[in-house]
Amino acid sequence: MKLRGLYAITDSQLLADGRLLPYVEAALKGGARLLQYRDKSSDESRRLREAESLRELCERHGAQLIINDDAELAARLGVGVHLGQTDGSISAARALLGRNALVGGTCHASLDLAAQAVQEGASYIAFGRFFNSQTKPGAPAATVELLEQASARFNLPVVAIGGVTVENAPELIGRGADLIAVIHALFAADSAAEVERRAHAFSALFQAD
Ligand SMILES: Cc1ncc(COP(=O)(O)OP(=O)(O)O)c(N)n1
Ligand SMILES: Cc1nc(C(=O)O)sc1CCOP(=O)(O)O
Ligand SMILES: [Mg+2]
């Protein structure tokens, strides 16, 4: 499957109080191709329960689930993982999860980090942050030129993350982003219907080009 389109990422605060499953289902109905479960808590049993429910939703909607930070949980569920620079090695995750699993890596604004991720067996390389991020204001900044350089140099899907909105995403896609990873502009919404509308709007950007 070609990895291209909306990459939705969950947020524990925005999706608290019973919003996790209905809002995620709305994002999937709106066309999200990848879903990352990003929960920084240490409540293992809740994390397992939620991740299992998300896996079921993703299966139903033909999307792929990716667990943030936690290759062991990904292995337990038979899904993918996203790893940052301090979350363990991509090659170890690849060995654990097998050759068909999605293993993504954070490359910040560095082509050298991307080259290393590619060499270790990553499925995609993620760059950011491109705009001010409400979710992660301290993330190091990247420029859009990096997307062109990365897509010319590496034969892997390129993900753009950080402050992405429906308004600024077209530039990222135009410069080479295959996937746009979004938290706030997708899930900071008053209703599941609004999340679905936003997800459709993000997804439509990929049909236009
Ligand atoms: C698609 C995608 N890209 C980058 C990140 C950031 O990962 P990381 O640097 O490990 O930071 P945390 O998300 O763990 O806070 C990501 N999660 N997803
Ligand atoms: C989790 C994360 N990683 C980033 C990076 O630059 O590596 S930016 C970010 C937050 C993305 O959320 P929002 O769409 O709300 O800005
Ligand atoms: Mg991480």
JSON list of N, CA, C and O and ligand atoms in Angstrom, two decimals, residues 7 9 36 38 40 68-69 82-85 87 106 108 124 126 136 159 161 181, ligand 1:
[
{"chain": "A", "resi": 7, "resn": "TYR", "atom": "N", "xyz": [-2.41, 11.57, 8.33]},
{"chain": "A", "resi": 7, "resn": "TYR", "atom": "CA", "xyz": [-1.87, 10.74, 9.42]},
{"chain": "A", "resi": 7, "resn": "TYR", "atom": "C", "xyz": [-2.36, 11.38, 10.72]},
{"chain": "A", "resi": 7, "resn": "TYR", "atom": "O", "xyz": [-1.81, 12.39, 11.16]},
{"chain": "A", "resi": 9, "resn": "ILE", "atom": "N", "xyz": [-3.02, 11.74, 14.71]},
{"chain": "A", "resi": 9, "resn": "ILE", "atom": "CA", "xyz": [-2.32, 11.34, 15.95]},
{"chain": "A", "resi": 9, "resn": "ILE", "atom": "C", "xyz": [-3.20, 11.72, 17.14]},
{"chain": "A", "resi": 9, "resn": "ILE", "atom": "O", "xyz": [-3.67, 12.85, 17.24]},
{"chain": "A", "resi": 36, "resn": "GLN", "atom": "N", "xyz": [-1.90, 7.25, 14.76]},
{"chain": "A", "resi": 36, "resn": "GLN", "atom": "CA", "xyz": [-0.90, 7.00, 15.81]},
{"chain": "A", "resi": 36, "resn": "GLN", "atom": "C", "xyz": [-1.55, 7.17, 17.18]},
{"chain": "A", "resi": 36, "resn": "GLN", "atom": "O", "xyz": [-2.16, 8.20, 17.47]},
{"chain": "A", "resi": 38, "resn": "ARG", "atom": "N", "xyz": [-0.88, 8.07, 20.66]},
{"chain": "A", "resi": 38, "resn": "ARG", "atom": "CA", "xyz": [0.18, 8.79, 21.39]},
{"chain": "A", "resi": 38, "resn": "ARG", "atom": "C", "xyz": [-0.35, 9.10, 22.78]},
{"chain": "A", "resi": 38, "resn": "ARG", "atom": "O", "xyz": [-1.15, 10.01, 22.96]},
{"chain": "A", "resi": 40, "resn": "LYS", "atom": "N", "xyz": [1.22, 9.36, 26.70]},
{"chain": "A", "resi": 40, "resn": "LYS", "atom": "CA", "xyz": [2.47, 9.38, 27.45]},
{"chain": "A", "resi": 40, "resn": "LYS", "atom": "C", "xyz": [2.29, 8.86, 28.88]},
{"chain": "A", "resi": 40, "resn": "LYS", "atom": "O", "xyz": [3.22, 8.95, 29.68]},
{"chain": "A", "resi": 68, "resn": "ASN", "atom": "N", "xyz": [2.91, 5.07, 19.42]},
{"chain": "A", "resi": 68, "resn": "ASN", "atom": "CA", "xyz": [4.02, 5.99, 19.68]},
{"chain": "A", "resi": 68, "resn": "ASN", "atom": "C", "xyz": [4.92, 5.45, 20.79]},
{"chain": "A", "resi": 68, "resn": "ASN", "atom": "O", "xyz": [4.42, 5.00, 21.83]},
{"chain": "A", "resi": 69, "resn": "ASP", "atom": "N", "xyz": [6.21, 5.48, 20.56]},
{"chain": "A", "resi": 69, "resn": "ASP", "atom": "CA", "xyz": [7.24, 5.23, 21.58]},
{"chain": "A", "resi": 69, "resn": "ASP", "atom": "C", "xyz": [7.44, 3.78, 22.01]},
{"chain": "A", "resi": 69, "resn": "ASP", "atom": "O", "xyz": [8.49, 3.47, 22.56]},
{"chain": "A", "resi": 82, "resn": "HIS", "atom": "N", "xyz": [6.06, 4.21, 16.08]},
{"chain": "A", "resi": 82, "resn": "HIS", "atom": "CA", "xyz": [6.81, 5.42, 15.73]},
{"chain": "A", "resi": 82, "resn": "HIS", "atom": "C", "xyz": [7.83, 5.69, 16.84]},
{"chain": "A", "resi": 82, "resn": "HIS", "atom": "O", "xyz": [7.46, 5.77, 18.01]},
{"chain": "A", "resi": 83, "resn": "LEU", "atom": "N", "xyz": [9.08, 5.88, 16.45]},
{"chain": "A", "resi": 83, "resn": "LEU", "atom": "CA", "xyz": [10.15, 6.08, 17.43]},
{"chain": "A", "resi": 83, "resn": "LEU", "atom": "C", "xyz": [10.86, 7.41, 17.22]},
{"chain": "A", "resi": 83, "resn": "LEU", "atom": "O", "xyz": [11.27, 7.74, 16.10]},
{"chain": "A", "resi": 84, "resn": "GLY", "atom": "N", "xyz": [11.02, 8.16, 18.32]},
{"chain": "A", "resi": 84, "resn": "GLY", "atom": "CA", "xyz": [11.84, 9.36, 18.29]},
{"chain": "A", "resi": 84, "resn": "GLY", "atom": "C", "xyz": [13.28, 9.00, 18.58]},
{"chain": "A", "resi": 84, "resn": "GLY", "atom": "O", "xyz": [13.64, 7.82, 18.73]},
{"chain": "A", "resi": 85, "resn": "GLN", "atom": "N", "xyz": [14.11, 10.04, 18.67]},
{"chain": "A", "resi": 85, "resn": "GLN", "atom": "CA", "xyz": [15.55, 9.80, 18.81]},
{"chain": "A", "resi": 85, "resn": "GLN", "atom": "C", "xyz": [15.92, 9.15, 20.14]},
{"chain": "A", "resi": 85, "resn": "GLN", "atom": "O", "xyz": [17.00, 8.58, 20.26]},
{"chain": "A", "resi": 87, "resn": "ASP", "atom": "N", "xyz": [13.78, 6.91, 21.79]},
{"chain": "A", "resi": 87, "resn": "ASP", "atom": "CA", "xyz": [12.75, 5.89, 22.05]},
{"chain": "A", "resi": 87, "resn": "ASP", "atom": "C", "xyz": [13.19, 4.47, 21.71]},
{"chain": "A", "resi": 87, "resn": "ASP", "atom": "O", "xyz": [12.36, 3.56, 21.65]},
{"chain": "A", "resi": 106, "resn": "THR", "atom": "N", "xyz": [11.41, 9.71, 13.82]},
{"chain": "A", "resi": 106, "resn": "THR", "atom": "CA", "xyz": [11.53, 11.18, 13.89]},
{"chain": "A", "resi": 106, "resn": "THR", "atom": "C", "xyz": [12.91, 11.60, 13.41]},
{"chain": "A", "resi": 106, "resn": "THR", "atom": "O", "xyz": [13.92, 11.11, 13.92]},
{"chain": "A", "resi": 108, "resn": "HIS", "atom": "N", "xyz": [13.52, 15.14, 12.92]},
{"chain": "A", "resi": 108, "resn": "HIS", "atom": "CA", "xyz": [13.59, 16.58, 13.20]},
{"chain": "A", "resi": 108, "resn": "HIS", "atom": "C", "xyz": [13.84, 17.34, 11.89]},
{"chain": "A", "resi": 108, "resn": "HIS", "atom": "O", "xyz": [13.05, 17.23, 10.98]},
{"chain": "A", "resi": 124, "resn": "TYR", "atom": "N", "xyz": [8.99, 4.99, 7.05]},
{"chain": "A", "resi": 124, "resn": "TYR", "atom": "CA", "xyz": [8.82, 6.39, 6.66]},
{"chain": "A", "resi": 124, "resn": "TYR", "atom": "C", "xyz": [9.73, 7.25, 7.51]},
{"chain": "A", "resi": 124, "resn": "TYR", "atom": "O", "xyz": [10.20, 6.82, 8.58]},
{"chain": "A", "resi": 126, "resn": "ALA", "atom": "N", "xyz": [10.01, 11.11, 9.31]},
{"chain": "A", "resi": 126, "resn": "ALA", "atom": "CA", "xyz": [9.16, 12.24, 9.72]},
{"chain": "A", "resi": 126, "resn": "ALA", "atom": "C", "xyz": [10.01, 13.46, 10.06]},
{"chain": "A", "resi": 126, "resn": "ALA", "atom": "O", "xyz": [10.99, 13.35, 10.82]},
{"chain": "A", "resi": 136, "resn": "LYS", "atom": "N", "xyz": [3.14, 20.66, 20.84]},
{"chain": "A", "resi": 136, "resn": "LYS", "atom": "CA", "xyz": [4.55, 20.52, 21.22]},
{"chain": "A", "resi": 136, "resn": "LYS", "atom": "C", "xyz": [5.29, 21.80, 20.86]},
{"chain": "A", "resi": 136, "resn": "LYS", "atom": "O", "xyz": [6.05, 21.85, 19.89]},
{"chain": "A", "resi": 159, "resn": "VAL", "atom": "N", "xyz": [6.98, 12.28, 5.96]},
{"chain": "A", "resi": 159, "resn": "VAL", "atom": "CA", "xyz": [5.91, 12.80, 6.81]},
{"chain": "A", "resi": 159, "resn": "VAL", "atom": "C", "xyz": [6.27, 14.20, 7.29]},
{"chain": "A", "resi": 159, "resn": "VAL", "atom": "O", "xyz": [7.41, 14.44, 7.69]},
{"chain": "A", "resi": 161, "resn": "ILE", "atom": "N", "xyz": [5.17, 17.14, 10.11]},
{"chain": "A", "resi": 161, "resn": "ILE", "atom": "CA", "xyz": [4.42, 17.27, 11.37]},
{"chain": "A", "resi": 161, "resn": "ILE", "atom": "C", "xyz": [4.72, 18.62, 12.01]},
{"chain": "A", "resi": 161, "resn": "ILE", "atom": "O", "xyz": [5.78, 19.21, 11.78]},
{"chain": "A", "resi": 181, "resn": "ALA", "atom": "N", "xyz": [0.96, 14.79, 9.31]},
{"chain": "A", "resi": 181, "resn": "ALA", "atom": "CA", "xyz": [0.60, 14.29, 10.64]},
{"chain": "A", "resi": 181, "resn": "ALA", "atom": "C", "xyz": [0.01, 15.43, 11.46]},
{"chain": "A", "resi": 181, "resn": "ALA", "atom": "O", "xyz": [0.63, 16.49, 11.58]},
{"chain": "B", "resi": 1, "resn": "LIG", "atom": "C1", "xyz": [4.73, 11.16, 12.66]},
{"chain": "B", "resi": 1, "resn": "LIG", "atom": "C2", "xyz": [5.46, 11.62, 13.88]},
{"chain": "B", "resi": 1, "resn": "LIG", "atom": "N1", "xyz": [6.52, 12.40, 13.72]},
{"chain": "B", "resi": 1, "resn": "LIG", "atom": "C3", "xyz": [7.20, 12.83, 14.80]},
{"chain": "B", "resi": 1, "resn": "LIG", "atom": "C4", "xyz": [6.80, 12.47, 16.05]},
{"chain": "B", "resi": 1, "resn": "LIG", "atom": "C5", "xyz": [7.56, 12.92, 17.26]},
{"chain": "B", "resi": 1, "resn": "LIG", "atom": "O1", "xyz": [8.17, 11.80, 17.90]},
{"chain": "B", "resi": 1, "resn": "LIG", "atom": "P1", "xyz": [9.14, 12.06, 19.15]},
{"chain": "B", "resi": 1, "resn": "LIG", "atom": "O2", "xyz": [10.23, 12.97, 18.72]},
{"chain": "B", "resi": 1, "resn": "LIG", "atom": "O3", "xyz": [9.53, 10.76, 19.71]},
{"chain": "B", "resi": 1, "resn": "LIG", "atom": "O4", "xyz": [8.21, 12.83, 20.17]},
{"chain": "B", "resi": 1, "resn": "LIG", "atom": "P2", "xyz": [6.91, 12.27, 20.91]},
{"chain": "B", "resi": 1, "resn": "LIG", "atom": "O5", "xyz": [5.80, 12.21, 19.95]},
{"chain": "B", "resi": 1, "resn": "LIG", "atom": "O6", "xyz": [7.21, 10.91, 21.46]},
{"chain": "B", "resi": 1, "resn": "LIG", "atom": "O7", "xyz": [6.65, 13.27, 21.99]},
{"chain": "B", "resi": 1, "resn": "LIG", "atom": "C6", "xyz": [5.67, 11.65, 16.17]},
{"chain": "B", "resi": 1, "resn": "LIG", "atom": "N2", "xyz": [5.20, 11.25, 17.37]},
{"chain": "B", "resi": 1, "resn": "LIG", "atom": "N3", "xyz": [5.02, 11.24, 15.07]}
]
